[in-house]
Amino acid sequence: NAGATQVGSARRIVARSPLRSFSRKTVSVVGHGGVPKGKVTAVLVNLTATGKRAGSLTAWTAGQPRPSTVNLQFPAGRTASALALVAPSSNGRIDVRNASASATDVAVDVVGYVAAVNAPPVGKPSPSNSHYIRDLIDGGSGDAQAMNQLGCDDAMKPSAFVLLDLG
């Protein structure tokens, strides 16, 4: 079964510390901050930054190419934060990059995670799952069937939220 889980109150896994200009930090998320060891397909983290100069933070799967989009843009001299949903690497890590012309104080808090037992690996949907996703998006009649195929055994119960990657 697949399921999204909130860890309660946010749990800090990277204390507010300086991250050098245009550098990255690898962060272990699986097995930390309330995220269990095991098959976790995504973590929901809150990124916080305070810098002398404006910049941005990007979080992504460790060991993979950095995406062209950013998760947080922050102004000079002020604190800003944003949520990011990130797939951890096979060893449970994510990368966080500071794209600012100065060192920036960065903190990472875990807010939740998505665990999957029977779902396909992130980034490798099967053709049958693609069909069911299209059916969901188009408002077709197979919504409950689609959710069951994706590993949700309680598709007929009201949901608090649904996570989709349409990229």
XYZ file of C-alpha atoms in Angstrom:
167
model
C 0.000 0.000 0.000
C 1.136 3.534 -0.652
C 0.531 6.263 1.852
C 1.555 9.762 2.775
C 2.396 10.275 6.431
C 2.862 13.470 8.407
C 5.612 13.159 11.042
C 3.702 15.301 13.562
C 5.454 18.583 14.138
C 8.324 19.322 11.752
C 11.586 17.670 12.782
C 14.867 19.430 12.088
C 17.439 17.212 10.356
C 19.849 19.991 9.350
C 20.442 22.634 12.004
C 20.607 26.202 10.744
C 24.176 26.409 9.470
C 26.027 28.258 6.707
C 26.099 26.713 3.253
C 28.794 28.235 1.056
C 27.957 30.237 -2.025
C 26.964 28.047 -5.003
C 27.601 24.808 -3.112
C 25.507 21.798 -2.189
C 25.035 19.643 0.886
C 23.978 15.996 0.879
C 21.403 15.235 3.573
C 20.347 11.804 4.878
C 16.553 11.811 5.187
C 15.499 8.159 5.344
C 15.856 6.943 8.925
C 16.002 10.525 10.253
C 13.448 13.096 11.436
C 10.622 10.592 11.745
C 11.118 9.084 8.271
C 11.325 5.303 8.697
C 14.016 3.133 7.224
C 12.601 1.171 4.340
C 10.930 1.934 1.050
C 10.242 5.682 1.000
C 9.440 7.198 -2.391
C 9.400 10.862 -1.329
C 9.992 13.148 1.628
C 8.268 16.449 2.286
C 10.833 18.891 3.660
C 10.633 22.511 4.710
C 13.662 24.445 3.430
C 14.580 27.632 5.334
C 17.209 30.152 4.226
C 18.606 33.434 5.505
C 21.286 35.102 3.413
C 23.107 38.405 3.166
C 22.311 38.340 -0.543
C 19.251 37.130 -2.406
C 19.378 33.629 -3.822
C 17.631 30.298 -4.110
C 17.668 26.768 -2.742
C 17.072 23.635 -4.778
C 16.488 20.163 -3.323
C 16.641 16.994 -5.421
C 17.538 13.296 -5.395
C 21.179 12.877 -4.328
C 23.433 11.625 -7.095
C 21.101 12.809 -9.861
C 21.522 15.855 -12.125
C 20.297 19.077 -10.509
C 16.913 20.169 -11.894
C 16.565 23.568 -13.557
C 13.761 24.656 -11.210
C 14.261 25.969 -7.672
C 12.258 25.202 -4.537
C 12.845 28.442 -2.637
C 13.813 31.968 -3.651
C 14.879 34.153 -0.748
C 15.452 37.925 -0.447
C 18.628 39.534 0.882
C 18.798 39.832 4.669
C 15.489 38.089 5.378
C 14.374 34.583 6.246
C 12.205 32.633 3.827
C 10.963 29.045 3.722
C 9.146 26.697 1.348
C 8.016 23.097 1.195
C 9.620 20.685 -1.263
C 8.604 17.135 -2.134
C 11.792 15.238 -2.984
C 12.484 11.621 -3.933
C 15.426 10.318 -1.899
C 18.210 8.329 -3.548
C 18.445 4.561 -3.083
C 20.626 5.221 -0.009
C 18.052 7.665 1.461
C 19.664 11.021 0.642
C 18.770 14.315 -0.996
C 20.977 17.186 -2.162
C 20.337 20.853 -1.250
C 22.084 23.615 -3.222
C 22.574 27.268 -2.318
C 22.503 29.472 -5.424
C 23.492 32.764 -3.818
C 26.573 34.949 -4.167
C 27.139 34.646 -0.395
C 27.045 31.941 2.259
C 23.489 31.313 3.414
C 22.161 29.912 6.692
C 20.123 26.851 5.723
C 17.872 24.550 7.760
C 16.014 21.434 6.615
C 12.976 20.111 8.509
C 11.096 16.893 7.714
C 7.334 17.434 7.539
C 6.241 14.092 6.091
C 7.021 11.236 3.743
C 5.431 8.931 1.198
C 6.025 5.227 1.772
C 5.251 2.690 -0.920
C 5.108 -1.061 -0.751
C 3.425 -2.021 -4.009
C 3.779 1.193 -6.021
C 6.131 1.389 -9.022
C 9.529 3.035 -8.411
C 9.613 6.827 -8.726
C 10.246 7.844 -12.328
C 9.375 4.423 -13.763
C 5.585 4.242 -14.192
C 4.201 1.198 -15.937
C 1.966 1.620 -19.004
C -1.035 0.339 -17.038
C -0.511 2.939 -14.296
C -0.222 5.654 -16.939
C -3.629 4.595 -18.252
C -5.185 4.863 -14.802
C -3.551 8.232 -14.153
C -4.997 9.542 -17.435
C -8.384 8.204 -16.401
C -8.118 10.084 -13.087
C -7.044 13.322 -14.769
C -9.754 13.104 -17.424
C -12.366 12.470 -14.726
C -13.134 9.017 -16.057
C -15.119 6.376 -14.265
C -12.103 4.333 -13.172
C -11.049 6.552 -10.263
C -11.415 3.894 -7.554
C -9.880 1.261 -9.809
C -6.975 3.620 -10.575
C -6.297 4.279 -6.911
C -6.375 0.542 -6.181
C -3.929 -0.117 -9.022
C -1.597 2.515 -7.541
C -1.614 0.733 -4.197
C -4.329 2.628 -2.325
C -6.648 0.037 -0.787
C -8.979 2.637 0.661
C -9.778 4.551 -2.524
C -13.416 4.942 -1.561
C -12.559 6.793 1.678
C -12.167 10.599 1.665
C -8.544 11.672 1.230
C -6.761 14.515 2.993
C -4.494 15.078 -0.012
C -3.199 13.513 -3.198
C 0.355 13.848 -4.522
C 0.862 13.868 -8.297
C 3.998 14.436 -10.331
C 2.765 15.712 -13.685
C 6.270 16.648 -14.886
